[in-house]
mmCIF file of C-alpha atoms and ligand atoms in Angstrom:
data_model
loop_
_atom_site.group_PDB
_atom_site.id
_atom_site.type_symbol
_atom_site.label_atom_id
_atom_site.label_comp_id
_atom_site.label_asym_id
_atom_site.label_seq_id
_atom_site.Cartn_x
_atom_site.Cartn_y
_atom_site.Cartn_z
ATOM 1 C CA UNK A 12 33.278 216.716 259.708
ATOM 2 C CA UNK A 13 29.922 217.061 258.016
ATOM 3 C CA UNK A 14 28.130 217.660 261.305
ATOM 4 C CA UNK A 15 26.045 220.785 261.159
ATOM 5 C CA UNK A 16 27.907 223.819 262.378
ATOM 6 C CA UNK A 17 25.393 226.408 261.332
ATOM 7 C CA UNK A 18 24.997 228.087 264.699
ATOM 8 C CA UNK A 19 28.727 228.147 265.329
ATOM 9 C CA UNK A 20 29.433 229.454 261.858
ATOM 10 C CA UNK A 21 26.873 232.197 262.276
ATOM 11 C CA UNK A 22 28.339 233.112 265.651
ATOM 12 C CA UNK A 23 31.779 233.401 264.091
ATOM 13 C CA UNK A 24 30.627 235.685 261.294
ATOM 14 C CA UNK A 25 31.252 239.314 262.174
ATOM 15 C CA UNK A 26 28.267 241.616 262.487
ATOM 16 C CA UNK A 27 29.162 244.840 260.768
ATOM 17 C CA UNK A 28 27.299 247.668 259.153
ATOM 18 C CA UNK A 29 30.164 247.879 256.695
ATOM 19 C CA UNK A 30 32.750 250.599 256.430
ATOM 20 C CA UNK A 31 34.048 250.458 252.885
ATOM 21 C CA UNK A 32 32.578 252.616 250.149
ATOM 22 C CA UNK A 33 31.076 249.658 248.334
ATOM 23 C CA UNK A 34 29.530 248.249 251.480
ATOM 24 C CA UNK A 35 27.624 251.412 252.344
ATOM 25 C CA UNK A 36 24.332 249.997 251.134
ATOM 26 C CA UNK A 37 25.039 246.297 251.576
ATOM 27 C CA UNK A 38 23.999 243.986 254.379
ATOM 28 C CA UNK A 39 26.221 242.653 257.151
ATOM 29 C CA UNK A 40 27.967 239.307 256.669
ATOM 30 C CA UNK A 41 25.718 237.732 259.299
ATOM 31 C CA UNK A 42 22.586 238.974 257.529
ATOM 32 C CA UNK A 43 23.911 237.745 254.192
ATOM 33 C CA UNK A 44 24.500 234.262 255.606
ATOM 34 C CA UNK A 45 21.018 234.172 257.148
ATOM 35 C CA UNK A 46 19.553 235.078 253.750
ATOM 36 C CA UNK A 47 21.363 232.108 252.250
ATOM 37 C CA UNK A 48 20.136 229.839 255.053
ATOM 38 C CA UNK A 49 16.519 230.952 254.725
ATOM 39 C CA UNK A 50 16.696 230.590 250.950
ATOM 40 C CA UNK A 51 18.066 227.064 251.293
ATOM 41 C CA UNK A 52 15.236 226.195 253.676
ATOM 42 C CA UNK A 53 12.710 227.416 251.089
ATOM 43 C CA UNK A 54 14.496 225.342 248.449
ATOM 44 C CA UNK A 55 14.535 222.190 250.608
ATOM 45 C CA UNK A 56 10.834 222.580 251.291
ATOM 46 C CA UNK A 57 10.021 223.269 247.646
ATOM 47 C CA UNK A 58 8.650 226.592 248.799
ATOM 48 C CA UNK A 59 10.147 228.704 246.024
ATOM 49 C CA UNK A 60 9.132 232.309 245.819
ATOM 50 C CA UNK A 61 7.894 231.787 242.304
ATOM 51 C CA UNK A 62 10.093 234.406 240.768
ATOM 52 C CA UNK A 63 9.742 235.509 237.187
ATOM 53 C CA UNK A 64 13.136 235.062 235.547
ATOM 54 C CA UNK A 65 12.285 236.988 232.396
ATOM 55 C CA UNK A 66 14.617 239.945 231.941
ATOM 56 C CA UNK A 67 11.515 241.959 231.128
ATOM 57 C CA UNK A 68 10.127 241.253 234.590
ATOM 58 C CA UNK A 69 13.133 242.309 236.634
ATOM 59 C CA UNK A 70 15.753 245.008 236.607
ATOM 60 C CA UNK A 71 19.134 243.327 236.038
ATOM 61 C CA UNK A 72 19.911 245.640 233.134
ATOM 62 C CA UNK A 73 19.953 248.567 235.551
ATOM 63 C CA UNK A 74 22.901 247.143 237.466
ATOM 64 C CA UNK A 75 23.655 244.563 240.090
ATOM 65 C CA UNK A 76 24.213 244.527 243.813
ATOM 66 C CA UNK A 77 24.654 240.876 244.782
ATOM 67 C CA UNK A 78 24.904 240.243 248.522
ATOM 68 C CA UNK A 79 26.862 236.977 248.272
ATOM 69 C CA UNK A 80 29.458 235.330 246.071
ATOM 70 C CA UNK A 81 29.406 231.561 245.665
ATOM 71 C CA UNK A 82 32.333 229.398 244.566
ATOM 72 C CA UNK A 83 30.869 226.028 243.713
ATOM 73 C CA UNK A 84 31.295 223.017 241.469
ATOM 74 C CA UNK A 85 30.322 222.893 237.817
ATOM 75 C CA UNK A 86 28.253 219.784 238.540
ATOM 76 C CA UNK A 87 24.918 220.101 236.728
ATOM 77 C CA UNK A 88 23.063 219.310 239.952
ATOM 78 C CA UNK A 89 24.450 222.204 241.957
ATOM 79 C CA UNK A 90 22.806 225.433 240.860
ATOM 80 C CA UNK A 91 23.216 228.126 243.531
ATOM 81 C CA UNK A 92 20.178 230.128 242.431
ATOM 82 C CA UNK A 93 17.983 227.092 243.055
ATOM 83 C CA UNK A 94 19.858 225.864 246.131
ATOM 84 C CA UNK A 95 19.315 229.257 247.781
ATOM 85 C CA UNK A 96 16.113 230.246 245.953
ATOM 86 C CA UNK A 97 17.577 233.473 244.624
ATOM 87 C CA UNK A 98 16.601 235.502 241.589
ATOM 88 C CA UNK A 99 19.160 236.939 239.157
ATOM 89 C CA UNK A 100 21.016 239.831 240.723
ATOM 90 C CA UNK A 101 21.514 238.299 244.180
ATOM 91 C CA UNK A 102 24.397 235.857 243.802
ATOM 92 C CA UNK A 103 27.733 236.327 242.059
ATOM 93 C CA UNK A 104 28.704 232.795 241.065
ATOM 94 C CA UNK A 105 32.077 231.267 240.158
ATOM 95 C CA UNK A 106 32.036 227.631 239.117
ATOM 96 C CA UNK A 107 34.560 224.992 238.119
ATOM 97 C CA UNK A 108 35.044 221.283 238.687
ATOM 98 C CA UNK A 109 35.724 220.761 242.373
ATOM 99 C CA UNK A 110 35.117 224.402 243.425
ATOM 100 C CA UNK A 111 38.858 225.035 243.472
ATOM 101 C CA UNK A 112 40.651 228.345 243.880
ATOM 102 C CA UNK A 113 42.660 229.430 240.833
ATOM 103 C CA UNK A 114 43.678 232.824 239.477
ATOM 104 C CA UNK A 115 40.715 233.769 237.293
ATOM 105 C CA UNK A 116 38.215 232.611 239.870
ATOM 106 C CA UNK A 117 40.060 234.341 242.678
ATOM 107 C CA UNK A 118 40.160 237.566 240.681
ATOM 108 C CA UNK A 119 36.441 237.193 240.063
ATOM 109 C CA UNK A 120 35.785 236.814 243.784
ATOM 110 C CA UNK A 121 37.920 239.890 244.456
ATOM 111 C CA UNK A 122 35.793 241.778 241.952
ATOM 112 C CA UNK A 123 32.621 240.597 243.663
ATOM 113 C CA UNK A 124 33.926 241.691 247.052
ATOM 114 C CA UNK A 125 35.720 244.902 246.205
ATOM 115 C CA UNK A 126 33.678 246.289 243.311
ATOM 116 C CA UNK A 127 30.250 244.783 243.888
ATOM 117 C CA UNK A 128 30.324 244.765 247.683
ATOM 118 C CA UNK A 129 29.196 241.231 248.492
ATOM 119 C CA UNK A 130 29.150 240.597 252.234
ATOM 120 C CA UNK A 131 29.873 236.897 252.215
ATOM 121 C CA UNK A 132 31.854 234.493 250.038
ATOM 122 C CA UNK A 133 30.616 230.923 250.347
ATOM 123 C CA UNK A 134 32.597 227.950 249.052
ATOM 124 C CA UNK A 135 30.048 225.254 248.368
ATOM 125 C CA UNK A 136 31.084 221.658 247.803
ATOM 126 C CA UNK A 137 28.556 218.912 247.256
ATOM 127 C CA UNK A 138 28.095 215.234 247.969
ATOM 128 C CA UNK A 139 29.065 212.801 245.210
ATOM 129 C CA UNK A 140 31.531 215.349 243.777
ATOM 130 C CA UNK A 141 33.265 213.726 240.821
ATOM 131 C CA UNK A 142 36.270 216.015 241.079
ATOM 132 C CA UNK A 143 36.974 214.933 244.657
ATOM 133 C CA UNK A 144 36.297 211.296 243.774
ATOM 134 C CA UNK A 145 38.803 211.603 240.904
ATOM 135 C CA UNK A 146 41.338 213.140 243.263
ATOM 136 C CA UNK A 147 40.950 210.287 245.728
ATOM 137 C CA UNK A 148 41.482 207.923 242.813
ATOM 138 C CA UNK A 149 44.697 209.665 241.821
ATOM 139 C CA UNK A 150 45.991 209.540 245.384
ATOM 140 C CA UNK A 151 45.204 205.833 245.557
ATOM 141 C CA UNK A 152 46.758 204.858 242.243
ATOM 142 C CA UNK A 153 49.459 207.514 241.954
ATOM 143 C CA UNK A 154 48.259 208.297 238.438
ATOM 144 C CA UNK A 155 47.320 211.866 237.574
ATOM 145 C CA UNK A 156 44.740 212.587 234.875
ATOM 146 C CA UNK A 157 45.883 214.243 231.642
ATOM 147 C CA UNK A 158 46.508 217.895 230.894
ATOM 148 C CA UNK A 159 43.758 220.278 232.027
ATOM 149 C CA UNK A 160 41.949 217.603 233.998
ATOM 150 C CA UNK A 161 44.906 217.618 236.356
ATOM 151 C CA UNK A 162 44.386 221.350 236.966
ATOM 152 C CA UNK A 163 41.597 220.758 239.456
ATOM 153 C CA UNK A 164 42.879 217.462 240.826
ATOM 154 C CA UNK A 165 46.207 219.014 241.807
ATOM 155 C CA UNK A 166 44.341 221.793 243.626
ATOM 156 C CA UNK A 167 42.237 219.324 245.627
ATOM 157 C CA UNK A 168 45.104 217.013 246.604
ATOM 158 C CA UNK A 169 46.438 219.259 249.410
ATOM 159 C CA UNK A 170 42.951 219.315 250.949
ATOM 160 C CA UNK A 171 42.552 215.566 251.188
ATOM 161 C CA UNK A 172 46.034 214.057 251.405
ATOM 162 C CA UNK A 173 46.369 215.008 255.073
ATOM 163 C CA UNK A 174 43.140 213.250 256.074
ATOM 164 C CA UNK A 175 43.531 210.070 258.139
ATOM 165 C CA UNK A 176 43.461 206.729 256.362
ATOM 166 C CA UNK A 177 39.962 205.366 256.101
ATOM 167 C CA UNK A 178 38.243 208.747 255.909
ATOM 168 C CA UNK A 179 34.949 208.907 254.054
ATOM 169 C CA UNK A 180 34.334 210.585 250.717
ATOM 170 C CA UNK A 181 32.119 213.093 252.531
ATOM 171 C CA UNK A 182 35.071 213.914 254.818
ATOM 172 C CA UNK A 183 37.167 214.625 251.722
ATOM 173 C CA UNK A 184 34.442 216.773 250.160
ATOM 174 C CA UNK A 185 34.077 218.811 253.352
ATOM 175 C CA UNK A 186 37.850 219.136 253.748
ATOM 176 C CA UNK A 187 38.115 220.435 250.190
ATOM 177 C CA UNK A 188 35.461 223.113 250.766
ATOM 178 C CA UNK A 189 37.208 224.278 253.938
ATOM 179 C CA UNK A 190 40.624 224.193 252.269
ATOM 180 C CA UNK A 191 39.480 226.252 249.277
ATOM 181 C CA UNK A 192 37.868 228.830 251.580
ATOM 182 C CA UNK A 193 41.172 229.163 253.420
ATOM 183 C CA UNK A 194 42.978 229.534 250.096
ATOM 184 C CA UNK A 195 40.823 232.538 249.245
ATOM 185 C CA UNK A 196 41.733 234.172 252.524
ATOM 186 C CA UNK A 197 45.422 233.292 252.243
ATOM 187 C CA UNK A 198 45.960 234.262 248.618
ATOM 188 C CA UNK A 199 43.979 237.504 248.316
ATOM 189 C CA UNK A 200 45.174 240.469 250.340
ATOM 190 C CA UNK A 201 42.176 242.435 249.076
ATOM 191 C CA UNK A 202 39.787 239.887 250.504
ATOM 192 C CA UNK A 203 41.834 239.375 253.665
ATOM 193 C CA UNK A 204 41.712 243.107 254.364
ATOM 194 C CA UNK A 205 37.925 243.083 253.978
ATOM 195 C CA UNK A 206 37.477 240.122 256.306
ATOM 196 C CA UNK A 207 39.757 241.796 258.860
ATOM 197 C CA UNK A 208 37.609 244.915 258.842
ATOM 198 C CA UNK A 209 34.409 242.904 259.233
ATOM 199 C CA UNK A 210 32.927 243.913 255.880
ATOM 200 C CA UNK A 211 33.199 240.405 254.502
ATOM 201 C CA UNK A 212 33.033 236.834 255.761
ATOM 202 C CA UNK A 213 34.245 233.663 254.062
ATOM 203 C CA UNK A 214 32.297 230.502 254.853
ATOM 204 C CA UNK A 215 32.213 226.984 253.489
ATOM 205 C CA UNK A 216 29.560 224.336 253.253
ATOM 206 C CA UNK A 217 28.464 221.137 251.555
ATOM 207 C CA UNK A 218 25.292 220.781 249.524
ATOM 208 C CA UNK A 219 23.615 217.423 249.964
ATOM 209 C CA UNK A 220 22.294 216.165 246.632
ATOM 210 C CA UNK A 221 19.813 213.853 248.335
ATOM 211 C CA UNK A 222 18.541 216.285 250.945
ATOM 212 C CA UNK A 223 18.878 219.577 249.098
ATOM 213 C CA UNK A 224 20.264 220.954 252.349
ATOM 214 C CA UNK A 225 23.451 222.982 252.813
ATOM 215 C CA UNK A 226 25.513 222.004 255.842
ATOM 216 C CA UNK A 227 27.814 224.834 256.893
ATOM 217 C CA UNK A 228 31.299 223.957 258.057
ATOM 218 C CA UNK A 229 33.822 225.467 260.396
ATOM 219 C CA UNK A 230 36.340 227.214 258.160
HETATM 220 ZN ZN1 LIG B 24 31.527 218.386 241.965
#
């Protein structure tokens, strides 16, 4: 399931100049995804653009027009700005343990899509994800973690409990990223309308901690 699907994913992403008011000056979903891919290649190669992150050196105070929203894990090793070599102002980021879809995060993604005009929403899991490992543990033992910790485990369970016996942890991590991407589409009519019109694409992928590379998945 972790096999690279980059070309197929790109082919499935609609090419649109955008038709909503907020998308008038934004890029197409396909262009947004290519930006992420090129940025990840720079990151893998250590070929960072050498951006100056000082607020005095850029213009974030004048407003923002991010081209992509990222839902990813809170893991300290998964920083989207570094994974995609992006300066402040480019990525709208929502993070929690296990990159799960819940109400506040979903509302935040709606805001990014509807008000800020991002062209792509990427759900980004990662190898060695402790939240998915904990979920697999709960499924094995039948014991749920305590209050609050169970809030992400219970949202990952539907993604992995249908996998065949003997699946790998990477299979579970990929399945969770795909499942959460589908949850965004299924639960937000605002976002679903934008994907239907071609202004927005939802993709999913897994960030490899060892390689630094993002492998895109079929959502
Ligand atoms: Zn994680």
